[in-house]
Amino acid sequence: IAVVQAHFFEVSLGHLGKILFLIAAALFLVDTWLGLADGVSRMFADFTFANFKKAREKSFRFWYYLWLGWLIFVTGLTMLVAQPATLINIAGVISIFAFVLFIPLLWRLNYCLIPRSFPDFARPKKLTVIGLLISWSFYLAIAVWFLKISFFK
């Protein structure tokens, strides 16, 4: 996609426009990856540190950098294995199935595990359940459709 857009800038602004666009696109990708890697490393470190007593023998910082190193390794490995378009498609398919699982778990968290002692405004409303059910239905339908066209032709 970036190459096609760079061609547009090349036609409009010449070779310099193409180069500037590709540099800007690369910086946006790096910025996005750094933000995601930081957030995911932080979440995984938090989960590891909070849920495993043995993990508390090491510092939170240790777990953060361990997970960050793992993400750097996995990113480098996947970049060697497949083209970006393939990785984007794989990530999209994984996301569909993740939401099929995530939405019911989110419902359970918000409706079963949040203590009733929280004030009413902090608890989700009935309209939220309807929105979650609609979203989940779409993701479930897409997941079933994907499985059907992929494995049951």
PDB file of N, CA and C in Angstrom, residues 63-117:
ATOM      1  N   TRP A  63      10.848  -8.688  33.970  1.00  0.00           N
ATOM      2  CA  TRP A  63       9.783  -9.300  33.174  1.00  0.00           C
ATOM      3  C   TRP A  63       9.414  -8.421  31.982  1.00  0.00           C
ATOM      4  N   TYR A  64       9.420  -7.120  32.190  1.00  0.00           N
ATOM      5  CA  TYR A  64       9.125  -6.211  31.078  1.00  0.00           C
ATOM      6  C   TYR A  64      10.144  -6.402  29.945  1.00  0.00           C
ATOM      7  N   TYR A  65      11.423  -6.381  30.288  1.00  0.00           N
ATOM      8  CA  TYR A  65      12.455  -6.519  29.257  1.00  0.00           C
ATOM      9  C   TYR A  65      12.496  -7.931  28.672  1.00  0.00           C
ATOM     10  N   LEU A  66      12.147  -8.926  29.452  1.00  0.00           N
ATOM     11  CA  LEU A  66      12.072 -10.277  28.920  1.00  0.00           C
ATOM     12  C   LEU A  66      10.987 -10.359  27.839  1.00  0.00           C
ATOM     13  N   TRP A  67       9.802  -9.836  28.155  1.00  0.00           N
ATOM     14  CA  TRP A  67       8.713  -9.857  27.178  1.00  0.00           C
ATOM     15  C   TRP A  67       9.027  -8.970  25.978  1.00  0.00           C
ATOM     16  N   LEU A  68       9.657  -7.837  26.202  1.00  0.00           N
ATOM     17  CA  LEU A  68      10.039  -6.969  25.082  1.00  0.00           C
ATOM     18  C   LEU A  68      11.037  -7.684  24.175  1.00  0.00           C
ATOM     19  N   GLY A  69      12.018  -8.353  24.769  1.00  0.00           N
ATOM     20  CA  GLY A  69      12.973  -9.127  23.981  1.00  0.00           C
ATOM     21  C   GLY A  69      12.290 -10.221  23.177  1.00  0.00           C
ATOM     22  N   TRP A  70      11.318 -10.881  23.801  1.00  0.00           N
ATOM     23  CA  TRP A  70      10.567 -11.925  23.110  1.00  0.00           C
ATOM     24  C   TRP A  70       9.823 -11.336  21.914  1.00  0.00           C
ATOM     25  N   LEU A  71       9.185 -10.195  22.097  1.00  0.00           N
ATOM     26  CA  LEU A  71       8.452  -9.564  20.995  1.00  0.00           C
ATOM     27  C   LEU A  71       9.387  -9.131  19.868  1.00  0.00           C
ATOM     28  N   ILE A  72      10.554  -8.637  20.217  1.00  0.00           N
ATOM     29  CA  ILE A  72      11.544  -8.265  19.200  1.00  0.00           C
ATOM     30  C   ILE A  72      11.961  -9.510  18.415  1.00  0.00           C
ATOM     31  N   PHE A  73      12.225 -10.600  19.126  1.00  0.00           N
ATOM     32  CA  PHE A  73      12.615 -11.852  18.478  1.00  0.00           C
ATOM     33  C   PHE A  73      11.517 -12.361  17.544  1.00  0.00           C
ATOM     34  N   VAL A  74      10.287 -12.413  18.049  1.00  0.00           N
ATOM     35  CA  VAL A  74       9.168 -12.919  17.248  1.00  0.00           C
ATOM     36  C   VAL A  74       8.929 -12.021  16.034  1.00  0.00           C
ATOM     37  N   THR A  75       9.008 -10.718  16.221  1.00  0.00           N
ATOM     38  CA  THR A  75       8.827  -9.802  15.093  1.00  0.00           C
ATOM     39  C   THR A  75       9.898 -10.027  14.036  1.00  0.00           C
ATOM     40  N   GLY A  76      11.141 -10.133  14.473  1.00  0.00           N
ATOM     41  CA  GLY A  76      12.228 -10.384  13.519  1.00  0.00           C
ATOM     42  C   GLY A  76      12.047 -11.696  12.785  1.00  0.00           C
ATOM     43  N   LEU A  77      11.610 -12.717  13.497  1.00  0.00           N
ATOM     44  CA  LEU A  77      11.399 -14.033  12.888  1.00  0.00           C
ATOM     45  C   LEU A  77      10.252 -13.995  11.882  1.00  0.00           C
ATOM     46  N   THR A  78       9.144 -13.396  12.260  1.00  0.00           N
ATOM     47  CA  THR A  78       7.998 -13.362  11.341  1.00  0.00           C
ATOM     48  C   THR A  78       8.288 -12.507  10.117  1.00  0.00           C
ATOM     49  N   MET A  79       9.104 -11.487  10.250  1.00  0.00           N
ATOM     50  CA  MET A  79       9.443 -10.674   9.088  1.00  0.00           C
ATOM     51  C   MET A  79      10.255 -11.473   8.070  1.00  0.00           C
ATOM     52  N   LEU A  80      11.014 -12.451   8.539  1.00  0.00           N
ATOM     53  CA  LEU A  80      11.787 -13.299   7.631  1.00  0.00           C
ATOM     54  C   LEU A  80      10.921 -14.375   6.981  1.00  0.00           C
ATOM     55  N   VAL A  81       9.834 -14.736   7.642  1.00  0.00           N
ATOM     56  CA  VAL A  81       9.014 -15.860   7.199  1.00  0.00           C
ATOM     57  C   VAL A  81       8.001 -15.475   6.126  1.00  0.00           C
ATOM     58  N   ALA A  82       7.404 -14.308   6.221  1.00  0.00           N
ATOM     59  CA  ALA A  82       6.314 -13.972   5.309  1.00  0.00           C
ATOM     60  C   ALA A  82       6.349 -12.495   4.931  1.00  0.00           C
ATOM     61  N   GLN A  83       5.706 -12.195   3.815  1.00  0.00           N
ATOM     62  CA  GLN A  83       5.563 -10.822   3.359  1.00  0.00           C
ATOM     63  C   GLN A  83       4.553 -10.092   4.252  1.00  0.00           C
ATOM     64  N   PRO A  84       4.633  -8.764   4.319  1.00  0.00           N
ATOM     65  CA  PRO A  84       3.714  -8.018   5.197  1.00  0.00           C
ATOM     66  C   PRO A  84       2.238  -8.298   4.934  1.00  0.00           C
ATOM     67  N   ALA A  85       1.841  -8.435   3.674  1.00  0.00           N
ATOM     68  CA  ALA A  85       0.425  -8.684   3.378  1.00  0.00           C
ATOM     69  C   ALA A  85      -0.036  -9.994   4.004  1.00  0.00           C
ATOM     70  N   THR A  86       0.805 -11.009   3.947  1.00  0.00           N
ATOM     71  CA  THR A  86       0.468 -12.304   4.552  1.00  0.00           C
ATOM     72  C   THR A  86       0.341 -12.165   6.065  1.00  0.00           C
ATOM     73  N   LEU A  87       1.271 -11.432   6.679  1.00  0.00           N
ATOM     74  CA  LEU A  87       1.221 -11.237   8.133  1.00  0.00           C
ATOM     75  C   LEU A  87      -0.022 -10.453   8.544  1.00  0.00           C
ATOM     76  N   ILE A  88      -0.406  -9.460   7.742  1.00  0.00           N
ATOM     77  CA  ILE A  88      -1.612  -8.680   8.036  1.00  0.00           C
ATOM     78  C   ILE A  88      -2.841  -9.575   7.966  1.00  0.00           C
ATOM     79  N   ASN A  89      -2.909 -10.440   6.964  1.00  0.00           N
ATOM     80  CA  ASN A  89      -4.038 -11.371   6.853  1.00  0.00           C
ATOM     81  C   ASN A  89      -4.086 -12.334   8.027  1.00  0.00           C
ATOM     82  N   ILE A  90      -2.934 -12.875   8.404  1.00  0.00           N
ATOM     83  CA  ILE A  90      -2.883 -13.801   9.544  1.00  0.00           C
ATOM     84  C   ILE A  90      -3.332 -13.093  10.822  1.00  0.00           C
ATOM     85  N   ALA A  91      -2.852 -11.874  11.022  1.00  0.00           N
ATOM     86  CA  ALA A  91      -3.244 -11.111  12.216  1.00  0.00           C
ATOM     87  C   ALA A  91      -4.748 -10.841  12.223  1.00  0.00           C
ATOM     88  N   GLY A  92      -5.308 -10.563  11.059  1.00  0.00           N
ATOM     89  CA  GLY A  92      -6.749 -10.331  10.965  1.00  0.00           C
ATOM     90  C   GLY A  92      -7.552 -11.562  11.334  1.00  0.00           C
ATOM     91  N   VAL A  93      -7.132 -12.713  10.831  1.00  0.00           N
ATOM     92  CA  VAL A  93      -7.837 -13.963  11.144  1.00  0.00           C
ATOM     93  C   VAL A  93      -7.715 -14.274  12.635  1.00  0.00           C
ATOM     94  N   ILE A  94      -6.531 -14.111  13.181  1.00  0.00           N
ATOM     95  CA  ILE A  94      -6.342 -14.348  14.616  1.00  0.00           C
ATOM     96  C   ILE A  94      -7.230 -13.406  15.430  1.00  0.00           C
ATOM     97  N   SER A  95      -7.327 -12.160  15.002  1.00  0.00           N
ATOM     98  CA  SER A  95      -8.154 -11.181  15.720  1.00  0.00           C
ATOM     99  C   SER A  95      -9.617 -11.585  15.732  1.00  0.00           C
ATOM    100  N   ILE A  96     -10.113 -12.113  14.622  1.00  0.00           N
ATOM    101  CA  ILE A  96     -11.510 -12.547  14.571  1.00  0.00           C
ATOM    102  C   ILE A  96     -11.767 -13.607  15.646  1.00  0.00           C
ATOM    103  N   PHE A  97     -10.913 -14.619  15.689  1.00  0.00           N
ATOM    104  CA  PHE A  97     -11.104 -15.695  16.670  1.00  0.00           C
ATOM    105  C   PHE A  97     -10.844 -15.207  18.095  1.00  0.00           C
ATOM    106  N   ALA A  98      -9.935 -14.254  18.246  1.00  0.00           N
ATOM    107  CA  ALA A  98      -9.678 -13.694  19.580  1.00  0.00           C
ATOM    108  C   ALA A  98     -10.922 -12.997  20.112  1.00  0.00           C
ATOM    109  N   PHE A  99     -11.616 -12.254  19.256  1.00  0.00           N
ATOM    110  CA  PHE A  99     -12.815 -11.553  19.712  1.00  0.00           C
ATOM    111  C   PHE A  99     -13.968 -12.512  19.986  1.00  0.00           C
ATOM    112  N   VAL A 100     -14.009 -13.635  19.290  1.00  0.00           N
ATOM    113  CA  VAL A 100     -15.036 -14.638  19.588  1.00  0.00           C
ATOM    114  C   VAL A 100     -14.871 -15.122  21.031  1.00  0.00           C
ATOM    115  N   LEU A 101     -13.636 -15.196  21.494  1.00  0.00           N
ATOM    116  CA  LEU A 101     -13.385 -15.593  22.884  1.00  0.00           C
ATOM    117  C   LEU A 101     -13.419 -14.411  23.848  1.00  0.00           C
ATOM    118  N   PHE A 102     -12.889 -13.278  23.413  1.00  0.00           N
ATOM    119  CA  PHE A 102     -12.734 -12.119  24.296  1.00  0.00           C
ATOM    120  C   PHE A 102     -14.072 -11.523  24.732  1.00  0.00           C
ATOM    121  N   ILE A 103     -15.008 -11.403  23.813  1.00  0.00           N
ATOM    122  CA  ILE A 103     -16.277 -10.730  24.146  1.00  0.00           C
ATOM    123  C   ILE A 103     -17.045 -11.468  25.243  1.00  0.00           C
ATOM    124  N   PRO A 104     -17.204 -12.806  25.180  1.00  0.00           N
ATOM    125  CA  PRO A 104     -17.882 -13.467  26.319  1.00  0.00           C
ATOM    126  C   PRO A 104     -17.107 -13.329  27.631  1.00  0.00           C
ATOM    127  N   LEU A 105     -15.777 -13.336  27.545  1.00  0.00           N
ATOM    128  CA  LEU A 105     -14.985 -13.158  28.766  1.00  0.00           C
ATOM    129  C   LEU A 105     -15.150 -11.747  29.324  1.00  0.00           C
ATOM    130  N   LEU A 106     -15.228 -10.761  28.445  1.00  0.00           N
ATOM    131  CA  LEU A 106     -15.481  -9.392  28.887  1.00  0.00           C
ATOM    132  C   LEU A 106     -16.853  -9.284  29.544  1.00  0.00           C
ATOM    133  N   TRP A 107     -17.845  -9.948  28.962  1.00  0.00           N
ATOM    134  CA  TRP A 107     -19.180  -9.961  29.550  1.00  0.00           C
ATOM    135  C   TRP A 107     -19.123 -10.577  30.954  1.00  0.00           C
ATOM    136  N   ARG A 108     -18.432 -11.709  31.081  1.00  0.00           N
ATOM    137  CA  ARG A 108     -18.319 -12.368  32.396  1.00  0.00           C
ATOM    138  C   ARG A 108     -17.646 -11.459  33.415  1.00  0.00           C
ATOM    139  N   LEU A 109     -16.583 -10.797  32.986  1.00  0.00           N
ATOM    140  CA  LEU A 109     -15.884  -9.885  33.887  1.00  0.00           C
ATOM    141  C   LEU A 109     -16.816  -8.777  34.364  1.00  0.00           C
ATOM    142  N   ASN A 110     -17.505  -8.140  33.422  1.00  0.00           N
ATOM    143  CA  ASN A 110     -18.328  -6.980  33.759  1.00  0.00           C
ATOM    144  C   ASN A 110     -19.619  -7.324  34.477  1.00  0.00           C
ATOM    145  N   TYR A 111     -20.184  -8.508  34.221  1.00  0.00           N
ATOM    146  CA  TYR A 111     -21.490  -8.820  34.790  1.00  0.00           C
ATOM    147  C   TYR A 111     -21.454  -9.842  35.913  1.00  0.00           C
ATOM    148  N   CYS A 112     -20.401 -10.618  35.985  1.00  0.00           N
ATOM    149  CA  CYS A 112     -20.354 -11.653  37.027  1.00  0.00           C
ATOM    150  C   CYS A 112     -19.273 -11.400  38.070  1.00  0.00           C
ATOM    151  N   LEU A 113     -18.149 -10.845  37.648  1.00  0.00           N
ATOM    152  CA  LEU A 113     -17.029 -10.715  38.562  1.00  0.00           C
ATOM    153  C   LEU A 113     -16.916  -9.341  39.222  1.00  0.00           C
ATOM    154  N   ILE A 114     -17.473  -8.314  38.598  1.00  0.00           N
ATOM    155  CA  ILE A 114     -17.432  -6.990  39.233  1.00  0.00           C
ATOM    156  C   ILE A 114     -18.379  -7.028  40.429  1.00  0.00           C
ATOM    157  N   PRO A 115     -17.860  -6.738  41.590  1.00  0.00           N
ATOM    158  CA  PRO A 115     -18.710  -6.805  42.787  1.00  0.00           C
ATOM    159  C   PRO A 115     -19.903  -5.842  42.723  1.00  0.00           C
ATOM    160  N   ARG A 116     -20.988  -6.286  43.281  1.00  0.00           N
ATOM    161  CA  ARG A 116     -22.211  -5.469  43.311  1.00  0.00           C
ATOM    162  C   ARG A 116     -22.044  -4.251  44.234  1.00  0.00           C
ATOM    163  N   SER A 117     -20.963  -4.214  44.983  1.00  0.00           N
ATOM    164  CA  SER A 117     -20.752  -3.080  45.875  1.00  0.00           C
ATOM    165  C   SER A 117     -20.312  -1.837  45.105  1.00  0.00           C
TER     166      SER A 117
END
